[in-house]
PDB file of C-alpha atoms and ligand atoms in Angstrom:
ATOM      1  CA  UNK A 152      -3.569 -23.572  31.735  1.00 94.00           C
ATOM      2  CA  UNK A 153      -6.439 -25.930  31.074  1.00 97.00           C
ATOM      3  CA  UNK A 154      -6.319 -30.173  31.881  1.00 97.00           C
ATOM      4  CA  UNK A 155      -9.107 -32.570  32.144  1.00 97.00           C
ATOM      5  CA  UNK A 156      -7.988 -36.057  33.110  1.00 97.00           C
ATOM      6  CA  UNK A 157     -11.013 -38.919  32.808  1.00 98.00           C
ATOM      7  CA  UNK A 158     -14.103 -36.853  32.766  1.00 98.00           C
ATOM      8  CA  UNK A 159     -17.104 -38.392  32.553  1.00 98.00           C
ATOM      9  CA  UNK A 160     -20.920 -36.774  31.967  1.00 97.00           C
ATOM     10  CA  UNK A 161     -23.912 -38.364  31.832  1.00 97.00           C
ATOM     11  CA  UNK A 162     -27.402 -37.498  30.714  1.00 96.00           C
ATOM     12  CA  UNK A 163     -29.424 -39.334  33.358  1.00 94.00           C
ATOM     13  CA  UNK A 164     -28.655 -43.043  32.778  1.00 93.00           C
ATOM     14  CA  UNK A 165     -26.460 -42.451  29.396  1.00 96.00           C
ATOM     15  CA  UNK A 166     -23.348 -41.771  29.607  1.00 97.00           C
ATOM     16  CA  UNK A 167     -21.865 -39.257  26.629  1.00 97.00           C
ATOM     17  CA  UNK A 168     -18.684 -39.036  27.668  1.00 98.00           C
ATOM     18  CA  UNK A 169     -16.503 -42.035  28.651  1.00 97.00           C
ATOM     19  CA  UNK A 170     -13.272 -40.597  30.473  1.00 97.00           C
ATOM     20  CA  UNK A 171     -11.714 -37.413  28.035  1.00 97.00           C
ATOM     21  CA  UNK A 172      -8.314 -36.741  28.883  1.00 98.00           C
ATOM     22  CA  UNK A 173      -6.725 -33.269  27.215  1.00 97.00           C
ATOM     23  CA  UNK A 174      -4.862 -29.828  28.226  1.00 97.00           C
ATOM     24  CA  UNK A 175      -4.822 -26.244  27.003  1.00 97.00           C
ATOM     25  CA  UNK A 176      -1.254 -24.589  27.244  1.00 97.00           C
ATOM     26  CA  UNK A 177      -1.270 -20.868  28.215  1.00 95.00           C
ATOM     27  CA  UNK A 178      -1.464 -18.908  24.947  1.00 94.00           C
ATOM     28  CA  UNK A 179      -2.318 -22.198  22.412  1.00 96.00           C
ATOM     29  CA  UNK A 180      -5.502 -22.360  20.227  1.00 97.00           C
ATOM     30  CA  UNK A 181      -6.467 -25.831  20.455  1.00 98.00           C
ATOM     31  CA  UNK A 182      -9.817 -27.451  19.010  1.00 97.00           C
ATOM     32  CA  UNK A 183     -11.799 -30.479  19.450  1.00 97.00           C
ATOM     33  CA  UNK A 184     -12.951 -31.244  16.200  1.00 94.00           C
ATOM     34  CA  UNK A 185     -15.839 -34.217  15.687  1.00 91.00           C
ATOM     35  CA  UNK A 186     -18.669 -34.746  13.869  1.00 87.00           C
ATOM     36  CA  UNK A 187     -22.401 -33.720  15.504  1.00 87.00           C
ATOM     37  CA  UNK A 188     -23.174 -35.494  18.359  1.00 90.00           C
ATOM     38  CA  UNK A 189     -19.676 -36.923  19.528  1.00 93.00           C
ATOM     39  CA  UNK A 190     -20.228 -34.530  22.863  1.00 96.00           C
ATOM     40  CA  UNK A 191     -18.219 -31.557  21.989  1.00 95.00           C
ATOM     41  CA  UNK A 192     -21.097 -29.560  23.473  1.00 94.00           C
ATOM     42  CA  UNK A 193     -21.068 -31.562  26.765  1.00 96.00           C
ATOM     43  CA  UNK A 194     -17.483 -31.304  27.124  1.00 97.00           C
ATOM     44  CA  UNK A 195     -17.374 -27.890  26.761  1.00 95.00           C
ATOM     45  CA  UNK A 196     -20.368 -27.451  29.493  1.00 94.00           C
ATOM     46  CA  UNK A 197     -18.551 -29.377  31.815  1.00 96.00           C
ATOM     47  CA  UNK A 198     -16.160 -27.255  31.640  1.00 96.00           C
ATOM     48  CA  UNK A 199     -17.987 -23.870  31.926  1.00 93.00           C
ATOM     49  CA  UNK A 200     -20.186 -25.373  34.973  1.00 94.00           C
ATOM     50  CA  UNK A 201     -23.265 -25.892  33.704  1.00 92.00           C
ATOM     51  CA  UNK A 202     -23.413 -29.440  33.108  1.00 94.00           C
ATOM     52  CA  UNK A 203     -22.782 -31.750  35.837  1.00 94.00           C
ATOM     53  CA  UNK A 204     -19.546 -33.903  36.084  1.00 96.00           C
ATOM     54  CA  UNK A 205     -19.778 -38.068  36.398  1.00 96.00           C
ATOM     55  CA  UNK A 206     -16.371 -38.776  36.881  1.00 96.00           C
ATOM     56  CA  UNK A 207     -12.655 -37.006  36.078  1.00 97.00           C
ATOM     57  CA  UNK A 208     -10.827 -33.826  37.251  1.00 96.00           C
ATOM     58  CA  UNK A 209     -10.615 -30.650  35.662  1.00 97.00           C
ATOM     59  CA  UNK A 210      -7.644 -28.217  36.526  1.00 97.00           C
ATOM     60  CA  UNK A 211      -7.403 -24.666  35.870  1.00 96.00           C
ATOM     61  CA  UNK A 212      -4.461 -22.355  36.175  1.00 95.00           C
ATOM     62  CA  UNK A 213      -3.015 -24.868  38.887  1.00 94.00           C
ATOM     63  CA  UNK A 214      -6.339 -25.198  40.753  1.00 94.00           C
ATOM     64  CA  UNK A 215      -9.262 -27.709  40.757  1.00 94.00           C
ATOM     65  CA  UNK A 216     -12.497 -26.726  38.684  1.00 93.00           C
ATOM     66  CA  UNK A 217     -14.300 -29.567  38.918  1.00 92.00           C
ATOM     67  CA  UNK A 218     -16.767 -29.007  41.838  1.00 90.00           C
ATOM     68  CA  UNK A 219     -16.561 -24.378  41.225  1.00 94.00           C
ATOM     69  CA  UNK A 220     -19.944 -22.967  40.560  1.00 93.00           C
ATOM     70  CA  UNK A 221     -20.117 -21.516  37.180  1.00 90.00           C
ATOM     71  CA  UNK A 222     -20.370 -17.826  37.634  1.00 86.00           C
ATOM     72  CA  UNK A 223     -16.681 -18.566  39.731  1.00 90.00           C
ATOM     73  CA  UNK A 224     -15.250 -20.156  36.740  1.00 92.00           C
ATOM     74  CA  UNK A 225     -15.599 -16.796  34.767  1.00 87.00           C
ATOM     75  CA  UNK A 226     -14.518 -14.951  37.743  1.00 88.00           C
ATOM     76  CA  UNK A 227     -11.188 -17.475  37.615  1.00 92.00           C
ATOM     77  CA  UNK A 228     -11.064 -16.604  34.172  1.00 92.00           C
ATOM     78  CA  UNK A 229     -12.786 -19.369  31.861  1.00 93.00           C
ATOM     79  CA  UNK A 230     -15.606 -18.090  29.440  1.00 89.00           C
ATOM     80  CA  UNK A 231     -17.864 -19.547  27.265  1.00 85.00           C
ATOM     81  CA  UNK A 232     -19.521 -18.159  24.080  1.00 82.00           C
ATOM     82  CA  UNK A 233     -22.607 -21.031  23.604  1.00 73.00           C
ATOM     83  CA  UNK A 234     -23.396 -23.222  21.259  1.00 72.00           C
ATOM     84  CA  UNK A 235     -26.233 -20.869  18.862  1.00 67.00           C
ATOM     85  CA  UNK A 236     -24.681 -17.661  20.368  1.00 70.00           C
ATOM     86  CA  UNK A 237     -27.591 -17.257  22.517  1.00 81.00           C
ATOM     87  CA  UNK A 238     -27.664 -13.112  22.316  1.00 87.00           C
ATOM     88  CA  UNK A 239     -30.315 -11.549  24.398  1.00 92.00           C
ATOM     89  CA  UNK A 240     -32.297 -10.271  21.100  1.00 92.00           C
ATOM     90  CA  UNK A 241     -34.539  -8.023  22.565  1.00 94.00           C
ATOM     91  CA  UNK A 242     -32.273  -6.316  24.013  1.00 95.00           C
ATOM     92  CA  UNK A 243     -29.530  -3.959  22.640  1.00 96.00           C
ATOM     93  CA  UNK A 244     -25.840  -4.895  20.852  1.00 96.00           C
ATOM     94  CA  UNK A 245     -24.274  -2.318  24.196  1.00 94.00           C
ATOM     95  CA  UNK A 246     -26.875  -4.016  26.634  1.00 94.00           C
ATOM     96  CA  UNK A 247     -25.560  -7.494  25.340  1.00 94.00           C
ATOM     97  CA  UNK A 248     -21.859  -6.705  26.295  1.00 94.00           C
ATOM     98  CA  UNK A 249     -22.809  -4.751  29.180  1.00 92.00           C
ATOM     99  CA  UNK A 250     -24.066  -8.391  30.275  1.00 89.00           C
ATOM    100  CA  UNK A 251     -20.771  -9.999  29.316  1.00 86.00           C
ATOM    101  CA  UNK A 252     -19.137  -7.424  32.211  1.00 84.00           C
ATOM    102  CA  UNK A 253     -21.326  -8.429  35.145  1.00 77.00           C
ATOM    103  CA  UNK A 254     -19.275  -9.363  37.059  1.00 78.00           C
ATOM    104  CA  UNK A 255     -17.267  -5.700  36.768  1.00 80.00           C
ATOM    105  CA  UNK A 256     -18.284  -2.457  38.206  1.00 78.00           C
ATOM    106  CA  UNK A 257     -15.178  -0.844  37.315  1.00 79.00           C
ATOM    107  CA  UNK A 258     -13.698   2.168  34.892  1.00 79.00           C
ATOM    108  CA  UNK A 259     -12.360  -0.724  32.601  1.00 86.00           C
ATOM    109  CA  UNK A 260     -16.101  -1.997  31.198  1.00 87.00           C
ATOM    110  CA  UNK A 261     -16.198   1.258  29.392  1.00 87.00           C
ATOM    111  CA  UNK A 262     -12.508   0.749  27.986  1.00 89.00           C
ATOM    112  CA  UNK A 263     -13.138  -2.879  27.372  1.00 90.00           C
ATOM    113  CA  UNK A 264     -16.325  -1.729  25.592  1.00 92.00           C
ATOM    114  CA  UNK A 265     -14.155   0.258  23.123  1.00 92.00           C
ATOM    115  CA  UNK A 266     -11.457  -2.440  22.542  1.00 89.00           C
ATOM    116  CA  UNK A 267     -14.579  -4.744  21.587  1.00 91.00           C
ATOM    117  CA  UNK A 268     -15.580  -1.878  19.095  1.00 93.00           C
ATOM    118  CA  UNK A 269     -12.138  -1.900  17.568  1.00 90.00           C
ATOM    119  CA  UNK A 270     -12.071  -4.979  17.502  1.00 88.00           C
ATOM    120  CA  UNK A 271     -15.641  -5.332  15.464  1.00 91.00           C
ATOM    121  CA  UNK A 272     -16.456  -1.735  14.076  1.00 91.00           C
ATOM    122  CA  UNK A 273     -19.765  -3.118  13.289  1.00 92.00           C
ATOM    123  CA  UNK A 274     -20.981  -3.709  16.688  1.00 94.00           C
ATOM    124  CA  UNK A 275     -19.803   0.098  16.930  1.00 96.00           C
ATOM    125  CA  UNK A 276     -22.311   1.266  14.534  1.00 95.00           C
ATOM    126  CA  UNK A 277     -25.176  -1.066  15.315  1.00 96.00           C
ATOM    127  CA  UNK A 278     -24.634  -0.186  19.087  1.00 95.00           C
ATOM    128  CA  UNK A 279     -27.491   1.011  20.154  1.00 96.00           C
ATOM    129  CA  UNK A 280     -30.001  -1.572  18.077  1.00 96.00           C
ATOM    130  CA  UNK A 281     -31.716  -5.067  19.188  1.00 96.00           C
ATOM    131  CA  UNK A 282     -28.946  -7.404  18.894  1.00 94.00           C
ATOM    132  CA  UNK A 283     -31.758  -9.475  16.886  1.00 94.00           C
ATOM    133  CA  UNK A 284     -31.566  -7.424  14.072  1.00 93.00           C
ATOM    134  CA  UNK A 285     -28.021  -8.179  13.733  1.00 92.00           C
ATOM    135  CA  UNK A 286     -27.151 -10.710  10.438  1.00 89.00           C
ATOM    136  CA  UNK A 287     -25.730 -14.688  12.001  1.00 87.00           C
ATOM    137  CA  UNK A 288     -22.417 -13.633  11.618  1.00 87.00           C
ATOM    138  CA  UNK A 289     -22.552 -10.108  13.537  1.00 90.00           C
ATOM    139  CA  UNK A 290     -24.230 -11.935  16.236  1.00 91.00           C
ATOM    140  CA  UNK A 291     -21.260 -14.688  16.514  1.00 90.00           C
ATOM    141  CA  UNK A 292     -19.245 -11.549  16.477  1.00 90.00           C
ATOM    142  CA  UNK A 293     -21.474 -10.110  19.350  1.00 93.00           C
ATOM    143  CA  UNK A 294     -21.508 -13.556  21.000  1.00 92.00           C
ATOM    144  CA  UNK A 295     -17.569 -13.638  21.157  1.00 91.00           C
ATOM    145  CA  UNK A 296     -17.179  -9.958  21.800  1.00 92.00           C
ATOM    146  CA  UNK A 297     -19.399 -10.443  24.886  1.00 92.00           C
ATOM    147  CA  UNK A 298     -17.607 -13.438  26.188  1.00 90.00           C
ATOM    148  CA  UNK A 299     -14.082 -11.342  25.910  1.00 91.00           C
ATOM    149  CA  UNK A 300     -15.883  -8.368  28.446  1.00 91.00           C
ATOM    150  CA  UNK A 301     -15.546 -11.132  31.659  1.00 86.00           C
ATOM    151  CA  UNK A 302     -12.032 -10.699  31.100  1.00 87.00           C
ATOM    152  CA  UNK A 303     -10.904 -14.124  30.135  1.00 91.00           C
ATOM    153  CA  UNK A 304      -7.279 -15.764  30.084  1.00 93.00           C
ATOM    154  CA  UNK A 305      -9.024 -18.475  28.521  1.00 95.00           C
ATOM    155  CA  UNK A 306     -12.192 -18.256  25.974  1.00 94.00           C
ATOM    156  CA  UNK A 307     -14.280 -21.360  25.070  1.00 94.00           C
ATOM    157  CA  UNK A 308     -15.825 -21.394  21.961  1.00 93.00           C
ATOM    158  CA  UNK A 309     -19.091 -23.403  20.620  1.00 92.00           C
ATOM    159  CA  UNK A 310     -19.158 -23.746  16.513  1.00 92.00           C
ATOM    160  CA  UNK A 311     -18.549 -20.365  16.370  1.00 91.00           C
ATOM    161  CA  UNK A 312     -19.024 -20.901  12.581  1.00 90.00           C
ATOM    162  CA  UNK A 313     -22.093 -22.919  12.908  1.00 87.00           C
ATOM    163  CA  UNK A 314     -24.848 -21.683  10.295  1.00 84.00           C
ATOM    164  CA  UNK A 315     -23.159 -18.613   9.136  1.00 86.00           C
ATOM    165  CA  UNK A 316     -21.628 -18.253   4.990  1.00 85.00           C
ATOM    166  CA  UNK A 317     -18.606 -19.381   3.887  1.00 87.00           C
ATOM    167  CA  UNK A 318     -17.133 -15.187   3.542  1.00 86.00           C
ATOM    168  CA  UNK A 319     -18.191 -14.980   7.224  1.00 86.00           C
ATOM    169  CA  UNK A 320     -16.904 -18.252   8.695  1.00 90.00           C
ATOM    170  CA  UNK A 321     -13.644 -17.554   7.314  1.00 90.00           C
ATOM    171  CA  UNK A 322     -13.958 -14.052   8.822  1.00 87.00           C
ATOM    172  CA  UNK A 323     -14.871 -15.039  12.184  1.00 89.00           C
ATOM    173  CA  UNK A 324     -11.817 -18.052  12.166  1.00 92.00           C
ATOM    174  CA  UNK A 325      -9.502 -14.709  11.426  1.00 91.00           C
ATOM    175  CA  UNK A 326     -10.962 -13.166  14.460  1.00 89.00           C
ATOM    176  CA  UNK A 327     -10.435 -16.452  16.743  1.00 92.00           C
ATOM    177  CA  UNK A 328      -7.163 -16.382  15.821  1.00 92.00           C
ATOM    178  CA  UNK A 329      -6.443 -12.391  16.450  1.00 89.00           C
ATOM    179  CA  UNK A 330      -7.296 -13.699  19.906  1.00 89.00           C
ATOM    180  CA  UNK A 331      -4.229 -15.148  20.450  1.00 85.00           C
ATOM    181  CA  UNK A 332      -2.425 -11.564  19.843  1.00 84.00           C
ATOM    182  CA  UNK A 333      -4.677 -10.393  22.531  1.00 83.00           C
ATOM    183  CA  UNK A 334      -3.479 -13.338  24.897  1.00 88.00           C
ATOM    184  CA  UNK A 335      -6.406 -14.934  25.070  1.00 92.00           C
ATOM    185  CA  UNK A 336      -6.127 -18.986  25.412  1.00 96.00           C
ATOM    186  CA  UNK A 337      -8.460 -20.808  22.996  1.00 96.00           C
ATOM    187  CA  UNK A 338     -10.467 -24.058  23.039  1.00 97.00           C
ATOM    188  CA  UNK A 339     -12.738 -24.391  19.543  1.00 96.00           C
ATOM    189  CA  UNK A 340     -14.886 -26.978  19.352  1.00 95.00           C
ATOM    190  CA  UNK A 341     -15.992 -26.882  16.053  1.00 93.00           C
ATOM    191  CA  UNK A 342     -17.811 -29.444  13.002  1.00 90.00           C
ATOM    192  CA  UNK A 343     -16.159 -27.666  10.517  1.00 91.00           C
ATOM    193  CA  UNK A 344     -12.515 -29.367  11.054  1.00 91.00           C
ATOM    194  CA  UNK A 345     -10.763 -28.495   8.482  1.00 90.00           C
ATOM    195  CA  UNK A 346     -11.593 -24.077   9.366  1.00 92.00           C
ATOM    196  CA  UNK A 347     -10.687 -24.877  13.323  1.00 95.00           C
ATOM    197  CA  UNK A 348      -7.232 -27.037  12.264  1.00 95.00           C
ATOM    198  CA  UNK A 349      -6.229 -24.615  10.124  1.00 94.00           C
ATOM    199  CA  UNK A 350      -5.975 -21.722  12.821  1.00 95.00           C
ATOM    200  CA  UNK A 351      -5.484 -24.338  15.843  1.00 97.00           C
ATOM    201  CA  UNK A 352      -1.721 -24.947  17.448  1.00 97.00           C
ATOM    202  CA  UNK A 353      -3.146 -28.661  18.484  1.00 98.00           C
ATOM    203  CA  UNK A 354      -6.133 -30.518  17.899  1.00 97.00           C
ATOM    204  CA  UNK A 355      -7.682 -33.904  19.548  1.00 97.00           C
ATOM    205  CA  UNK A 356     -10.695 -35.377  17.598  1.00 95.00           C
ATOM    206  CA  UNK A 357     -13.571 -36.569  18.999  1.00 96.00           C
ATOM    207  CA  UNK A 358     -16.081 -39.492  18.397  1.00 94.00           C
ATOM    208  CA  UNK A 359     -18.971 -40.880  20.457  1.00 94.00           C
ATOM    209  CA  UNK A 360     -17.728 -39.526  23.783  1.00 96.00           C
ATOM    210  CA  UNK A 361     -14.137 -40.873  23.352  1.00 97.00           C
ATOM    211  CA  UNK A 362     -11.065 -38.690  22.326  1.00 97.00           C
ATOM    212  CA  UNK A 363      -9.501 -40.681  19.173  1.00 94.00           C
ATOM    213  CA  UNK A 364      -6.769 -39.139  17.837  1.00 94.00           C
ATOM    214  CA  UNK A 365      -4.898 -35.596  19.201  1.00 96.00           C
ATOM    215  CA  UNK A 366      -1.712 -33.872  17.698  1.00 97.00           C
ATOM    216  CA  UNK A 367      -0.291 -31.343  15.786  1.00 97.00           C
ATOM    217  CA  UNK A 368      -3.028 -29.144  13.943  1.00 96.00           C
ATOM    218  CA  UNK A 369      -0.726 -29.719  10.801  1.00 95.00           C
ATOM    219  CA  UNK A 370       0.155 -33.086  11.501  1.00 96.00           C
ATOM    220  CA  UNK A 371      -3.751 -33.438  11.676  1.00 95.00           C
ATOM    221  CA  UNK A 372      -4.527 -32.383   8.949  1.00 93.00           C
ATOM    222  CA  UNK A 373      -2.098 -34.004   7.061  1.00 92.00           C
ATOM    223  CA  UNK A 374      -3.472 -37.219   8.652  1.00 91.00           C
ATOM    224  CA  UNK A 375      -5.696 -40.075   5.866  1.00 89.00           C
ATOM    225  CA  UNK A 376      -7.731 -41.150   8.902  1.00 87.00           C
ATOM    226  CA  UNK A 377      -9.028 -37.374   9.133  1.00 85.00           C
ATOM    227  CA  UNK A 378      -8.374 -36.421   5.605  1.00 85.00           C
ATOM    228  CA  UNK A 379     -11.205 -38.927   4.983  1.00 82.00           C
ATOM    229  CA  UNK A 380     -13.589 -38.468   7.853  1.00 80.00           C
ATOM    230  CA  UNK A 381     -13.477 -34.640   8.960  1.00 76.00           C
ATOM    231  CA  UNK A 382     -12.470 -33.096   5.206  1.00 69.00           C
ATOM    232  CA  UNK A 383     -13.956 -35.041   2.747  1.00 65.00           C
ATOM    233  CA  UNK A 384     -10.787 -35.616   1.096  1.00 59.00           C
TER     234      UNK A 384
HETATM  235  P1  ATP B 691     -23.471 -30.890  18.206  1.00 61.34           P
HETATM  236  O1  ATP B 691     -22.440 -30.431  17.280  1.00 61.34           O
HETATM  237  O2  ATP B 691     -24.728 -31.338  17.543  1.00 61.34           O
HETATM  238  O3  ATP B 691     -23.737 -29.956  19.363  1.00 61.34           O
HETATM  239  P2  ATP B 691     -21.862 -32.372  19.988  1.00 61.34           P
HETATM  240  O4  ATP B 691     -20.641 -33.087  19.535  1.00 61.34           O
HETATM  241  O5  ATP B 691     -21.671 -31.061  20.623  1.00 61.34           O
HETATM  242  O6  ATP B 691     -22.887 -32.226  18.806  1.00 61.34           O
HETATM  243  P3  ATP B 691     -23.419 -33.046  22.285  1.00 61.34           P
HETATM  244  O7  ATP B 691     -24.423 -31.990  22.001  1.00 61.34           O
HETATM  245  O8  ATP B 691     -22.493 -32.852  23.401  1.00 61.34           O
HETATM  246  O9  ATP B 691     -22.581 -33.370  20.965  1.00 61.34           O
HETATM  247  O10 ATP B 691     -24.203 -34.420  22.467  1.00 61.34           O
HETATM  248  C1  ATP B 691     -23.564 -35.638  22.866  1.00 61.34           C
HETATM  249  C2  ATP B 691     -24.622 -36.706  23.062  1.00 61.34           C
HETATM  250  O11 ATP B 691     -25.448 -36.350  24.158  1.00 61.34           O
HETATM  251  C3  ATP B 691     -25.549 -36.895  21.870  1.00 61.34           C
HETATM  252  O12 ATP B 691     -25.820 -38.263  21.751  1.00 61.34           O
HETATM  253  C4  ATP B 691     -26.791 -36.140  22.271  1.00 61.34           C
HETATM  254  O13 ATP B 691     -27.937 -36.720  21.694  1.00 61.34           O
HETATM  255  C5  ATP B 691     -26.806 -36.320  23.790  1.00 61.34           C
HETATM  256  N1  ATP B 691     -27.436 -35.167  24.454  1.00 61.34           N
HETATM  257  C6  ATP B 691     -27.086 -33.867  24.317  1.00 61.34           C
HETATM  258  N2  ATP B 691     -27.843 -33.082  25.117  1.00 61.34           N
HETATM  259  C7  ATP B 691     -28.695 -33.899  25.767  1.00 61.34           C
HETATM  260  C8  ATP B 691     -29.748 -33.703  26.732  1.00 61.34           C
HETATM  261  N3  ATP B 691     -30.037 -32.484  27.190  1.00 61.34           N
HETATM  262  N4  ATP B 691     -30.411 -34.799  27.166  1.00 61.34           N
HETATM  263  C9  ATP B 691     -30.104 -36.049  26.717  1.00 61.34           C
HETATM  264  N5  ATP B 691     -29.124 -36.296  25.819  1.00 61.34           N
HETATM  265  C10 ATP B 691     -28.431 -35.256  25.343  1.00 61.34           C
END
């Protein structure tokens, strides 16, 4: 579904990251796990649109990405839920997914509204407050809910358990994988390595802009090298 072969990204004269080569199957969960700072973040703006690409080639569902404006990539079918969440605070938990549907002006916001409901009951009941007075985790909630109104085959994710308790980052890992039920297609990028492997089909592991190691989620975890480095084992 998703490839990137040698892409490169650059912060004006630095470099941050030197030629990543990985794929997304149709259907997989698959996280790029790394501690802060490898360029998880970067990676995953490259591949939204919003940061610009150096070098490489990025192929969606059979077609090029690299040089598609960003609002086109979540009309192809690639959305991002940031890094932070970034929820518009002031403004309410329906006006936040409303926003997540733009790009719709069709009879299936309203269902898709309802499916987002059932899929977090509290977003139901705090519907029609500021999304700011939401708690982190019902805001990551809010953040992912509004990311799955554009429709996406395939949903990136920033730290979605950055910052939040250990009760709701193991409640919002439950939710990322429910996505694949829905058919949604998955890339995590996540600090928390040992949370994202443990739901993820696949994993590659990143450090300092380079892609290190990649395989099985199990057979990563089951890895020394990571068992070490990434779970403190
Ligand atoms: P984190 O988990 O902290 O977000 P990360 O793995 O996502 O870490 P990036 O945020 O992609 O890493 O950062 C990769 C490198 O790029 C780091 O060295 C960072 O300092 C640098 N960097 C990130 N954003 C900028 C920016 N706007 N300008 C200059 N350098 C940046």
């Amino acid at each position: 579904m998703l490839s990137v072969e040698g892409l490169r990204s650059r912060y004006g004269r630095i470099e941050v990251l030197h030629g990543i080569d990985l794929s997304v199957g149709s259907g997989e969960i698959v996280t790029v796990v790394g501690a802060n700072g490898a360029g998880k973040t970067t990676l995953l703006r490259c591949l939204s649109g919003v940061q610009p690409v150096s070098g490489g080639q990025i192929t969606f569902r059979g077609e090029p990405l690299t040089s598609v404006p960003a609002f086109r990539r979540i009309q192809r079918g690639l959305a991002q839920s940031p890094e932070g969440r970034q929820i518009f605070t002031n403004l309410t938990v329906e006006e936040n997914l409303r926003l997540g549907a733009f790009i719709y002006d069709d009879d299936r916001v309203g269902q898709d509204m309802q499916d987002a409901f059932a899929m977090f009951p509290i977003l139901r009941d705090k519907r029609d407050l500021p999304a700011g007075g939401l708690s982190g985790g019902q805001q990551q909630m809010l953040a992912i809910a509004r990311a799955l109104m554009g429709r996406p085959s395939c949903l990136l994710l920033d730290e979605p358990s950055m910052g939040l308790a250990p009760i709701l980052v193991a409640q919002i890992f439950d939710v990322v994988k429910n996505l694949k039920s829905l058919g949604v297609t998955v890339l995590l990028v996540e600090q928390n390595a040992f949370g994202a492997l443990s739901i993820a089909d696949r994993g590659y592991v990143m450090e300092t802009g380079h892609i290190t190691l990649s395989g099985t989620a199990e057979d990563l975890i089951a890895d020394p090298r990571i068992r070490e480095a990434y779970l403190g084992v």
